[in-house]
PDB file of C-alpha atoms in Angstrom:
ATOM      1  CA  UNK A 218     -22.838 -10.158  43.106  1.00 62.00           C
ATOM      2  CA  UNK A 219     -25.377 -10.000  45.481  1.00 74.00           C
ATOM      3  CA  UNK A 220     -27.757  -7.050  43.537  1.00 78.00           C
ATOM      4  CA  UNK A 221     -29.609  -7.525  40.443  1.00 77.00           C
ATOM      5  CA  UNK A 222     -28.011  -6.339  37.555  1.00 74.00           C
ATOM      6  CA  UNK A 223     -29.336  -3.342  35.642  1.00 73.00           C
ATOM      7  CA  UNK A 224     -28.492  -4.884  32.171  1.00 74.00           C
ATOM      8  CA  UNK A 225     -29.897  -8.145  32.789  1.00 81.00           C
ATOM      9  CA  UNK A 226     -32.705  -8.567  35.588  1.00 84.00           C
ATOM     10  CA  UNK A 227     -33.039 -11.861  35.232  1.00 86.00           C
ATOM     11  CA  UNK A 228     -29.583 -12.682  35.642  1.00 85.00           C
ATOM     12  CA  UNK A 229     -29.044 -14.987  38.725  1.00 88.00           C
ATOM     13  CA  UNK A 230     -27.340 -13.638  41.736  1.00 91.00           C
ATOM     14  CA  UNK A 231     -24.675 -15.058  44.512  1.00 93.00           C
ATOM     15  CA  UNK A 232     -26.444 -16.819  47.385  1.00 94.00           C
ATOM     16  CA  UNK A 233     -24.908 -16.871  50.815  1.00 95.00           C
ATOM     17  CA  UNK A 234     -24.180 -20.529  50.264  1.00 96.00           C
ATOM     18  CA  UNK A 235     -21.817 -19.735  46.434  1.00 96.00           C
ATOM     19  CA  UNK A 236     -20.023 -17.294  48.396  1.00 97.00           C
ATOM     20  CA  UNK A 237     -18.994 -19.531  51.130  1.00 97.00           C
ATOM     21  CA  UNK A 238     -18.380 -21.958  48.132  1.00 98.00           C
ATOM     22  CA  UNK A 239     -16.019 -19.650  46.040  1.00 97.00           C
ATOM     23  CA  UNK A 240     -14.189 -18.297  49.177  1.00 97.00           C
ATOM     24  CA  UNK A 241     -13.250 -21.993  50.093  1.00 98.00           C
ATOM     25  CA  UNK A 242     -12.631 -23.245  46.457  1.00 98.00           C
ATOM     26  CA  UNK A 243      -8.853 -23.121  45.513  1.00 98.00           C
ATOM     27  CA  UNK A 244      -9.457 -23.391  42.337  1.00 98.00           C
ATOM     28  CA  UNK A 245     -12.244 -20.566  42.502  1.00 98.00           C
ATOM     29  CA  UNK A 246      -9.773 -18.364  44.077  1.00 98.00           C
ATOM     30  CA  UNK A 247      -7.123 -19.215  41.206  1.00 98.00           C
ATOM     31  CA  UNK A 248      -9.304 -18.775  38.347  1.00 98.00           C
ATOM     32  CA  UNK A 249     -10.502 -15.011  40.097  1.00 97.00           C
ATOM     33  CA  UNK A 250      -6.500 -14.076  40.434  1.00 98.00           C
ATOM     34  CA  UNK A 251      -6.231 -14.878  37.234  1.00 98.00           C
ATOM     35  CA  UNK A 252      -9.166 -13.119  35.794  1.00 97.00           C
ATOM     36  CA  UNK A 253      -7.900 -10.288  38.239  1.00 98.00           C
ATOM     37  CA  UNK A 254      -4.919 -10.148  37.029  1.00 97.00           C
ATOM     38  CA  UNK A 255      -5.914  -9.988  33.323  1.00 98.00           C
ATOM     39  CA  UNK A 256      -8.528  -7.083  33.932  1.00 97.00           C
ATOM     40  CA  UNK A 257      -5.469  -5.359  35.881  1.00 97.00           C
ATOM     41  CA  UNK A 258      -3.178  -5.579  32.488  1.00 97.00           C
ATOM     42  CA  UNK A 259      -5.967  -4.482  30.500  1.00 97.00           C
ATOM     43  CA  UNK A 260      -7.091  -1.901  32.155  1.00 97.00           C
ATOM     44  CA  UNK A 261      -3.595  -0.325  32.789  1.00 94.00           C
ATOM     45  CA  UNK A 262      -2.531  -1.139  29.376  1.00 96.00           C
ATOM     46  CA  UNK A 263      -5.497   0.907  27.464  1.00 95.00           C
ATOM     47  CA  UNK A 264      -6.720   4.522  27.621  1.00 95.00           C
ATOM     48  CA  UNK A 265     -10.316   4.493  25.960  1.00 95.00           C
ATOM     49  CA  UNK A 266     -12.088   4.151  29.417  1.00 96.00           C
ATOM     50  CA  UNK A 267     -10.292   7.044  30.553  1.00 97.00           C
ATOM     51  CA  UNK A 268     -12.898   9.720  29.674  1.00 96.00           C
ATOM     52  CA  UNK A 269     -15.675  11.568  31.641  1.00 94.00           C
ATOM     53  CA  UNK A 270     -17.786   8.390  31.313  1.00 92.00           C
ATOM     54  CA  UNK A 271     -17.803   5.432  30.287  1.00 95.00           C
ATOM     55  CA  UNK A 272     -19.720   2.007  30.375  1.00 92.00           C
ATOM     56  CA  UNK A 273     -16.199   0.324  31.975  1.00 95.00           C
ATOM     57  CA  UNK A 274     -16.976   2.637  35.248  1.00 96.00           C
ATOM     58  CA  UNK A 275     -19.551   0.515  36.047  1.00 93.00           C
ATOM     59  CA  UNK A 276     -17.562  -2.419  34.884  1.00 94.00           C
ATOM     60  CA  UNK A 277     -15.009  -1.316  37.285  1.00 97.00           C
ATOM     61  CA  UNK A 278     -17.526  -0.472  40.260  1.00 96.00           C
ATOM     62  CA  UNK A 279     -18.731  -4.372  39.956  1.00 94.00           C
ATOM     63  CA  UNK A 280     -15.190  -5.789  40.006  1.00 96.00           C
ATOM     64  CA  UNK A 281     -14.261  -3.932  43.002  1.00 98.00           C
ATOM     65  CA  UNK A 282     -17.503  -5.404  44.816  1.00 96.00           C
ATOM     66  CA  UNK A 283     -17.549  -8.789  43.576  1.00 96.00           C
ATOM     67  CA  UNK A 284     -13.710  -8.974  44.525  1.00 97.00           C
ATOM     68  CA  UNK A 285     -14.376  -7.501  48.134  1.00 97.00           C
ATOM     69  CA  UNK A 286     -16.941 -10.591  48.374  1.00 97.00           C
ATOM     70  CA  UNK A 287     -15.584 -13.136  47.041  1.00 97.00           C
ATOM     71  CA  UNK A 288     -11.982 -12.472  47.509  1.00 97.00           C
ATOM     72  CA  UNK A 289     -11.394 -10.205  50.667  1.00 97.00           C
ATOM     73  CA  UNK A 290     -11.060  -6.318  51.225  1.00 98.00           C
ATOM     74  CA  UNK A 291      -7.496  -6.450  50.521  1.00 98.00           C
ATOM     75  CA  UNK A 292      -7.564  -7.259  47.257  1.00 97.00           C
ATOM     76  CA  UNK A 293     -10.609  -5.333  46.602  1.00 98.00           C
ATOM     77  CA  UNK A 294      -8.636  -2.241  47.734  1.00 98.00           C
ATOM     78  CA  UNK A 295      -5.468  -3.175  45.497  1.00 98.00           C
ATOM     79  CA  UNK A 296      -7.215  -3.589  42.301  1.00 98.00           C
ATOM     80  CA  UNK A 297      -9.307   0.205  43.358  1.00 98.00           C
ATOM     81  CA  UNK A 298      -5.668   1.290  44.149  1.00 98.00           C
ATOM     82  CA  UNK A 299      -4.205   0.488  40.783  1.00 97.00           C
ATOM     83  CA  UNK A 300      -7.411   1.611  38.665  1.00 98.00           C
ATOM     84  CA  UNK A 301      -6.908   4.908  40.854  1.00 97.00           C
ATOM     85  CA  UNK A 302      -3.488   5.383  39.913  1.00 97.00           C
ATOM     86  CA  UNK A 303      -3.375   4.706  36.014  1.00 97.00           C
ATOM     87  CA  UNK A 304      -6.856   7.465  36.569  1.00 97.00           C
ATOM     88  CA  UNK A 305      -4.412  10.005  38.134  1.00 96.00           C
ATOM     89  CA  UNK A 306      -1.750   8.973  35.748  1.00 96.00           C
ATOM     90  CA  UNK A 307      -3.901  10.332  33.111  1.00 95.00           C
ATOM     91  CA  UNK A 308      -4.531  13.394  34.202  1.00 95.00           C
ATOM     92  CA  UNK A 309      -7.865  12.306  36.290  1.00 93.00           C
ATOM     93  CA  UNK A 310     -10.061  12.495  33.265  1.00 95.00           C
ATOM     94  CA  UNK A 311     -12.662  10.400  35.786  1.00 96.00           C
ATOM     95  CA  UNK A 312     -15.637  12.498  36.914  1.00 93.00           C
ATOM     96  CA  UNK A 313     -16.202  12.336  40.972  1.00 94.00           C
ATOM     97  CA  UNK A 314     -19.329  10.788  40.492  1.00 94.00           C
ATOM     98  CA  UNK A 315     -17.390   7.723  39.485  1.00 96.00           C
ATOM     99  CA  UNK A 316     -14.864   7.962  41.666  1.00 96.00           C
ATOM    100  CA  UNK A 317     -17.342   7.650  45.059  1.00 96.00           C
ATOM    101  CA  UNK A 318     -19.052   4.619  43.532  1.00 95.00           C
ATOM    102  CA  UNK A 319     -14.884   3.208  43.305  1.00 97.00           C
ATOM    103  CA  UNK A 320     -14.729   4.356  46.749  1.00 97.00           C
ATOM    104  CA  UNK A 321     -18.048   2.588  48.324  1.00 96.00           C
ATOM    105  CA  UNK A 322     -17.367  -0.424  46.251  1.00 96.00           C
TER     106      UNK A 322
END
C-alpha cells in the first residue's frame, strides 16, 4: 500500500519502483492469486465479520486497494463484487459507512 498504516506507522510502504516490480513479477502475481483466492474462500466461507463492525472491514478496504495496485481494477472489482454479495447474502448486516470505503477502494 501506498498510505501508512494506522496499526503500525512505522511499517514500510510500496514505492513506485515495488509496484512496477510486483506488476511484472509472475511469480508475484501467482503468489497474490493465490493469497486472493484464499481470502475469497475464507471470507465467503465464515460469518463472524458479518456484523455492524468489525476489524475485517478495514481488512477488506486494504485488500481491495492493494489488489487495484498491484493487480489491476478488474480484479479489485471482483474480489469487492464477491465480498458484496456474501454481505447481501446475509441480510446486509454491513453498515454504509463500510460499504463507501468498499466502494472508493
Amino acid at each position: 500500500m501506498r498510505e501508512r498504516s494506522g496499526a503500525q506507522p512505522n511499517a514500510p510502504t510500496l514505492t513506485d519502483e515495488d509496484i512496477e516490480a510486483i506488476r511484472e513479477s509472475l511469480s508475484a502475481q501467482a503468489a497474490l492469486a493465490a493469497a486472493t483466492d484464499r481470502l475469497a474462500i475464507f471470507y465467503y466461507r465464515n460469518g463472524h465479520w458479518l456484523t455492524a463492525s468489525d476489524h475485517n472491514h478495514l481488512r477488506i478496504t486494504r485488500i481491495i486497494k492493494s489488489l487495484r495496485l498491484l493487480r489491476g481494477d478488474e480484479l479489485a472489482d471482483a474480489f469487492r463484487t464477491l465480498i458484496l454479495a456474501r454481505v447481501e447474502e446475509a441480510g446486509s448486516p454491513i453498515g454504509k459507512p463500510t460499504l463507501g470505503f468498499w466502494s472508493r477502494a
